[in-house]
mmCIF file of C-alpha atoms in Angstrom:
data_model
loop_
_atom_site.group_PDB
_atom_site.id
_atom_site.type_symbol
_atom_site.label_atom_id
_atom_site.label_comp_id
_atom_site.label_asym_id
_atom_site.label_seq_id
_atom_site.Cartn_x
_atom_site.Cartn_y
_atom_site.Cartn_z
ATOM 1 C CA MET A 1 -241.310 -2.700 84.292
ATOM 2 C CA GLU A 2 -239.535 -3.099 80.967
ATOM 3 C CA ARG A 3 -240.662 -1.180 77.950
ATOM 4 C CA GLN A 4 -241.487 -4.318 75.946
ATOM 5 C CA GLU A 5 -243.892 -5.446 78.874
ATOM 6 C CA LEU A 6 -245.522 -1.959 78.857
ATOM 7 C CA LEU A 7 -246.030 -2.239 75.115
ATOM 8 C CA GLU A 8 -247.720 -5.686 75.417
ATOM 9 C CA LEU A 9 -249.925 -4.525 78.194
ATOM 10 C CA ALA A 10 -251.006 -1.536 76.177
ATOM 11 C CA ALA A 11 -251.774 -3.702 73.133
ATOM 12 C CA LEU A 12 -253.816 -6.138 75.259
ATOM 13 C CA TYR A 13 -255.493 -3.351 77.076
ATOM 14 C CA ALA A 14 -256.500 -1.813 73.827
ATOM 15 C CA LEU A 15 -257.889 -5.098 72.620
ATOM 16 C CA ASN A 16 -259.707 -5.420 75.849
ATOM 17 C CA THR A 17 -258.314 -8.792 76.555
ATOM 18 C CA LEU A 18 -256.703 -8.164 79.926
ATOM 19 C CA ASP A 19 -257.975 -9.731 83.060
ATOM 20 C CA GLU A 20 -259.447 -7.312 85.685
ATOM 21 C CA LEU A 21 -256.295 -7.271 87.916
ATOM 22 C CA LYS A 22 -253.902 -6.226 84.845
ATOM 23 C CA GLN A 23 -256.687 -3.793 83.432
ATOM 24 C CA SER A 24 -256.747 -2.088 86.837
ATOM 25 C CA TRP A 25 -253.033 -1.969 87.153
ATOM 26 C CA VAL A 26 -252.839 -0.197 83.682
ATOM 27 C CA ASP A 27 -255.600 2.157 84.799
ATOM 28 C CA ASP A 28 -253.728 3.088 87.958
ATOM 29 C CA HIS A 29 -250.427 3.597 86.136
ATOM 30 C CA LEU A 30 -251.614 5.796 83.284
ATOM 31 C CA VAL A 31 -250.963 9.037 85.095
ATOM 32 C CA ASP A 32 -247.567 7.959 86.463
ATOM 33 C CA LEU A 33 -246.337 6.502 82.970
ATOM 34 C CA PRO A 34 -246.898 8.922 80.292
ATOM 35 C CA GLU A 35 -245.308 6.691 77.696
ATOM 36 C CA LEU A 36 -247.833 4.050 78.598
ATOM 37 C CA ASP A 37 -250.725 6.520 77.954
ATOM 38 C CA THR A 38 -249.114 7.434 74.566
ATOM 39 C CA GLU A 39 -248.620 3.793 73.422
ATOM 40 C CA LEU A 40 -252.105 3.017 74.602
ATOM 41 C CA ALA A 41 -253.637 5.783 72.514
ATOM 42 C CA ALA A 42 -251.731 4.502 69.450
ATOM 43 C CA PHE A 43 -252.861 0.905 69.895
ATOM 44 C CA GLN A 44 -256.540 2.146 70.542
ATOM 45 C CA SER A 45 -256.471 4.065 67.322
ATOM 46 C CA THR A 46 -255.148 1.087 65.409
ATOM 47 C CA VAL A 47 -257.789 -1.256 66.925
ATOM 48 C CA ALA A 48 -260.497 1.198 66.070
ATOM 49 C CA ALA A 49 -259.344 1.137 62.456
ATOM 50 C CA ILE A 50 -259.202 -2.541 62.193
ATOM 51 C CA PHE A 51 -263.042 -2.847 61.717
ATOM 52 C CA TYR A 52 -262.940 -0.365 58.842
ATOM 53 C CA SER A 53 -259.998 -2.065 56.943
ATOM 54 C CA VAL A 54 -261.381 -5.585 56.796
ATOM 55 C CA PRO A 55 -262.832 -6.425 53.274
ATOM 56 C CA VAL A 56 -266.444 -7.035 53.120
ATOM 57 C CA VAL A 57 -267.251 -10.806 52.600
ATOM 58 C CA SER A 58 -270.549 -11.848 51.348
ATOM 59 C CA MET A 59 -272.279 -14.646 53.233
ATOM 60 C CA SER A 60 -273.114 -17.940 51.657
ATOM 61 C CA VAL A 61 -276.591 -18.258 50.187
ATOM 62 C CA ASP A 62 -277.150 -21.639 52.153
ATOM 63 C CA LEU A 63 -275.407 -20.489 55.366
ATOM 64 C CA LYS A 64 -278.626 -20.476 57.200
ATOM 65 C CA ASP A 65 -279.760 -23.741 56.193
ATOM 66 C CA ARG A 66 -276.346 -25.266 56.947
ATOM 67 C CA LEU A 67 -276.353 -23.694 60.380
ATOM 68 C CA PHE A 68 -279.848 -25.018 61.170
ATOM 69 C CA GLN A 69 -278.782 -28.555 59.849
ATOM 70 C CA ARG A 70 -275.793 -28.468 62.120
ATOM 71 C CA ILE A 71 -277.780 -27.406 65.169
ATOM 72 C CA SER A 72 -280.305 -30.281 64.540
ATOM 73 C CA THR A 73 -277.516 -32.891 64.098
ATOM 74 C CA GLU A 74 -275.642 -31.498 67.097
ATOM 75 C CA SER A 75 -278.788 -31.500 69.481
ATOM 76 C CA THR A 76 -279.917 -35.008 68.473
ATOM 77 C CA SER A 77 -276.433 -36.465 68.790
ATOM 78 C CA SER A 78 -275.700 -34.740 72.334
ATOM 79 C CA SER A 79 -279.063 -35.921 73.813
ATOM 80 C CA PRO A 80 -277.468 -39.283 74.853
ATOM 81 C CA ASP A 81 -274.621 -37.500 76.387
ATOM 82 C CA ILE A 82 -276.992 -35.328 78.537
ATOM 83 C CA ALA A 83 -279.033 -38.455 79.605
ATOM 84 C CA GLU A 84 -275.738 -40.199 80.476
ATOM 85 C CA ARG A 85 -274.503 -37.201 82.667
ATOM 86 C CA LEU A 86 -278.025 -37.225 84.356
ATOM 87 C CA VAL A 87 -277.758 -40.900 85.156
ATOM 88 C CA SER A 88 -274.136 -40.553 86.463
ATOM 89 C CA ASP A 89 -275.003 -37.436 88.572
ATOM 90 C CA LEU A 90 -278.001 -39.338 90.092
ATOM 91 C CA LEU A 91 -275.839 -42.406 90.757
ATOM 92 C CA ILE A 92 -273.358 -40.181 92.698
ATOM 93 C CA GLN A 93 -276.439 -38.775 94.823
ATOM 94 C CA SER A 94 -277.518 -42.293 95.441
ATOM 95 C CA GLU A 95 -274.308 -43.026 97.232
ATOM 96 C CA GLN A 96 -274.937 -40.069 99.617
ATOM 97 C CA VAL A 97 -278.507 -41.272 100.892
ATOM 98 C CA VAL A 98 -279.331 -43.570 103.962
ATOM 99 C CA TRP A 99 -280.478 -46.822 102.632
ATOM 100 C CA LYS A 100 -283.162 -48.880 104.323
ATOM 101 C CA SER A 101 -284.714 -52.194 103.618
ATOM 102 C CA TYR A 102 -288.187 -52.022 102.106
ATOM 103 C CA PRO A 103 -290.306 -54.327 104.246
ATOM 104 C CA LEU A 104 -292.901 -55.064 101.343
ATOM 105 C CA ALA A 105 -290.372 -56.342 98.851
ATOM 106 C CA PRO A 106 -287.551 -58.612 99.958
ATOM 107 C CA GLY A 107 -284.139 -57.880 98.482
ATOM 108 C CA VAL A 108 -285.179 -54.175 97.903
ATOM 109 C CA LYS A 109 -283.906 -51.163 99.680
ATOM 110 C CA PHE A 110 -284.740 -47.293 99.382
ATOM 111 C CA GLY A 111 -283.204 -44.186 100.150
ATOM 112 C CA ARG A 112 -284.983 -40.804 100.362
ATOM 113 C CA LEU A 113 -283.259 -37.896 98.635
ATOM 114 C CA TYR A 114 -285.951 -35.188 99.073
ATOM 115 C CA VAL A 115 -289.276 -34.675 100.831
ATOM 116 C CA ASP A 116 -291.597 -31.613 100.212
ATOM 117 C CA PRO A 117 -294.015 -31.823 103.017
ATOM 118 C CA GLU A 118 -296.288 -29.193 101.408
ATOM 119 C CA THR A 119 -296.660 -30.624 98.028
ATOM 120 C CA ARG A 120 -296.162 -34.074 99.439
ATOM 121 C CA GLU A 121 -293.555 -34.891 96.817
ATOM 122 C CA VAL A 122 -290.878 -37.325 97.461
ATOM 123 C CA HIS A 123 -287.685 -38.092 95.461
ATOM 124 C CA TYR A 124 -285.983 -41.260 96.333
ATOM 125 C CA PHE A 125 -283.756 -44.188 95.091
ATOM 126 C CA VAL A 126 -284.760 -47.783 94.930
ATOM 127 C CA GLN A 127 -282.193 -50.586 94.654
ATOM 128 C CA ALA A 128 -282.937 -54.309 94.003
ATOM 129 C CA ILE A 129 -280.043 -56.645 94.277
ATOM 130 C CA GLY A 130 -281.492 -59.307 92.087
ATOM 131 C CA ALA A 131 -284.856 -60.294 90.711
ATOM 132 C CA ALA A 132 -287.729 -58.715 92.622
ATOM 133 C CA LYS A 133 -291.408 -57.718 92.387
ATOM 134 C CA PHE A 134 -292.479 -54.543 93.713
ATOM 135 C CA PRO A 135 -295.851 -54.002 95.442
ATOM 136 C CA ILE A 136 -298.948 -53.248 93.168
ATOM 137 C CA HIS A 137 -299.610 -49.561 93.929
ATOM 138 C CA ARG A 138 -301.877 -46.613 92.825
ATOM 139 C CA HIS A 139 -300.411 -43.083 92.101
ATOM 140 C CA VAL A 140 -302.244 -40.232 93.456
ATOM 141 C CA THR A 141 -300.472 -37.386 91.375
ATOM 142 C CA GLY A 142 -298.246 -39.533 88.992
ATOM 143 C CA GLU A 143 -294.810 -41.039 89.068
ATOM 144 C CA GLU A 144 -291.351 -40.459 87.243
ATOM 145 C CA ILE A 145 -288.746 -43.131 87.149
ATOM 146 C CA VAL A 146 -285.385 -43.013 85.625
ATOM 147 C CA VAL A 147 -283.563 -46.445 85.403
ATOM 148 C CA LEU A 148 -279.938 -45.781 86.713
ATOM 149 C CA ASP A 149 -278.722 -49.350 86.300
ATOM 150 C CA GLY A 150 -280.056 -52.724 85.658
ATOM 151 C CA ASP A 151 -283.546 -53.383 84.193
ATOM 152 C CA LEU A 152 -287.081 -52.594 85.167
ATOM 153 C CA VAL A 153 -290.245 -54.245 83.610
ATOM 154 C CA LEU A 154 -293.447 -52.303 83.655
ATOM 155 C CA ASP A 155 -296.574 -53.420 81.791
ATOM 156 C CA GLY A 156 -294.467 -55.832 79.618
ATOM 157 C CA GLN A 157 -292.024 -53.264 78.589
ATOM 158 C CA VAL A 158 -288.419 -53.727 79.677
ATOM 159 C CA TYR A 159 -286.578 -50.516 80.548
ATOM 160 C CA ARG A 160 -282.743 -50.139 80.941
ATOM 161 C CA ARG A 161 -280.211 -47.657 81.909
ATOM 162 C CA GLY A 162 -281.022 -44.011 81.009
ATOM 163 C CA ASP A 163 -284.878 -44.949 80.254
ATOM 164 C CA ARG A 164 -287.389 -42.443 81.829
ATOM 165 C CA ILE A 165 -290.875 -43.702 82.563
ATOM 166 C CA VAL A 166 -293.658 -41.459 83.370
ATOM 167 C CA SER A 167 -297.049 -42.583 84.849
ATOM 168 C CA ASN A 168 -300.128 -40.468 85.186
ATOM 169 C CA ALA A 169 -302.258 -39.969 88.301
ATOM 170 C CA ASP A 170 -304.537 -42.962 89.169
ATOM 171 C CA THR A 171 -302.146 -45.320 87.249
ATOM 172 C CA VAL A 172 -302.062 -48.791 88.938
ATOM 173 C CA HIS A 173 -299.113 -51.096 88.397
ATOM 174 C CA GLN A 174 -296.665 -53.651 89.672
ATOM 175 C CA PRO A 175 -293.181 -53.098 88.337
ATOM 176 C CA GLU A 176 -290.401 -55.911 88.705
ATOM 177 C CA THR A 177 -286.959 -56.382 87.848
ATOM 178 C CA GLN A 178 -285.415 -59.457 86.305
ATOM 179 C CA GLY A 179 -281.787 -58.976 87.226
ATOM 180 C CA GLY A 180 -281.693 -56.152 89.856
ATOM 181 C CA CYS A 181 -281.759 -52.310 89.404
ATOM 182 C CA ILE A 182 -281.189 -49.004 90.832
ATOM 183 C CA LEU A 183 -284.054 -46.477 90.231
ATOM 184 C CA PHE A 184 -284.599 -42.757 90.778
ATOM 185 C CA LEU A 185 -288.334 -42.068 91.561
ATOM 186 C CA ARG A 186 -290.255 -38.832 91.932
ATOM 187 C CA THR A 187 -293.808 -39.445 93.168
ATOM 188 C CA SER A 188 -296.265 -38.760 96.070
ATOM 189 C CA LEU A 189 -296.014 -39.596 99.732
ATOM 190 C CA ASP A 190 -299.879 -40.362 99.278
ATOM 191 C CA ASP A 191 -299.392 -43.222 96.796
ATOM 192 C CA GLU A 192 -301.582 -46.267 97.883
ATOM 193 C CA ILE A 193 -300.093 -49.770 98.275
ATOM 194 C CA LEU A 194 -302.749 -52.247 97.153
ATOM 195 C CA VAL A 195 -303.180 -55.776 98.423
ATOM 196 C CA ASN A 196 -301.667 -58.453 96.071
#
């Protein structure tokens, strides 16, 4: 190995910026290469002195306020990005389920993603190609819906892509879609379909 390469490795080793493989190589060759050991000691001494040679800089009086303002701004502006990533991830998962026709609503299909027989919780996707009315049903434990595409009308409120709807236990409703939709649902296997 060339002297220049050894010097560079020794400097990076002293700064603790080498990857594990190169750091291990230096450790293994310190005994065989006394010049590397000497250079490394000099670099480590220099690195240790850097901390004490940097002038003290006082912090701005309003630094804390500016930091919290920035955090507040970033967290609210990144929320839509997080929601969009969630929707995109769920849409990808919806492509991997086995879709079946839903006999109680023409033009509607569903695909199960996850079932927990112990808690009786089920996660699944619902897809309506066009306008459709879903059956009136009662929730035993509650329901969570995320609209992945299209629209969902529930109790007169129109929900669109990225919207999340949470219904409590014993809620009775009949959702519908005006133009079609893809939904993610988390609910109970024990939900009750009511007669229209």
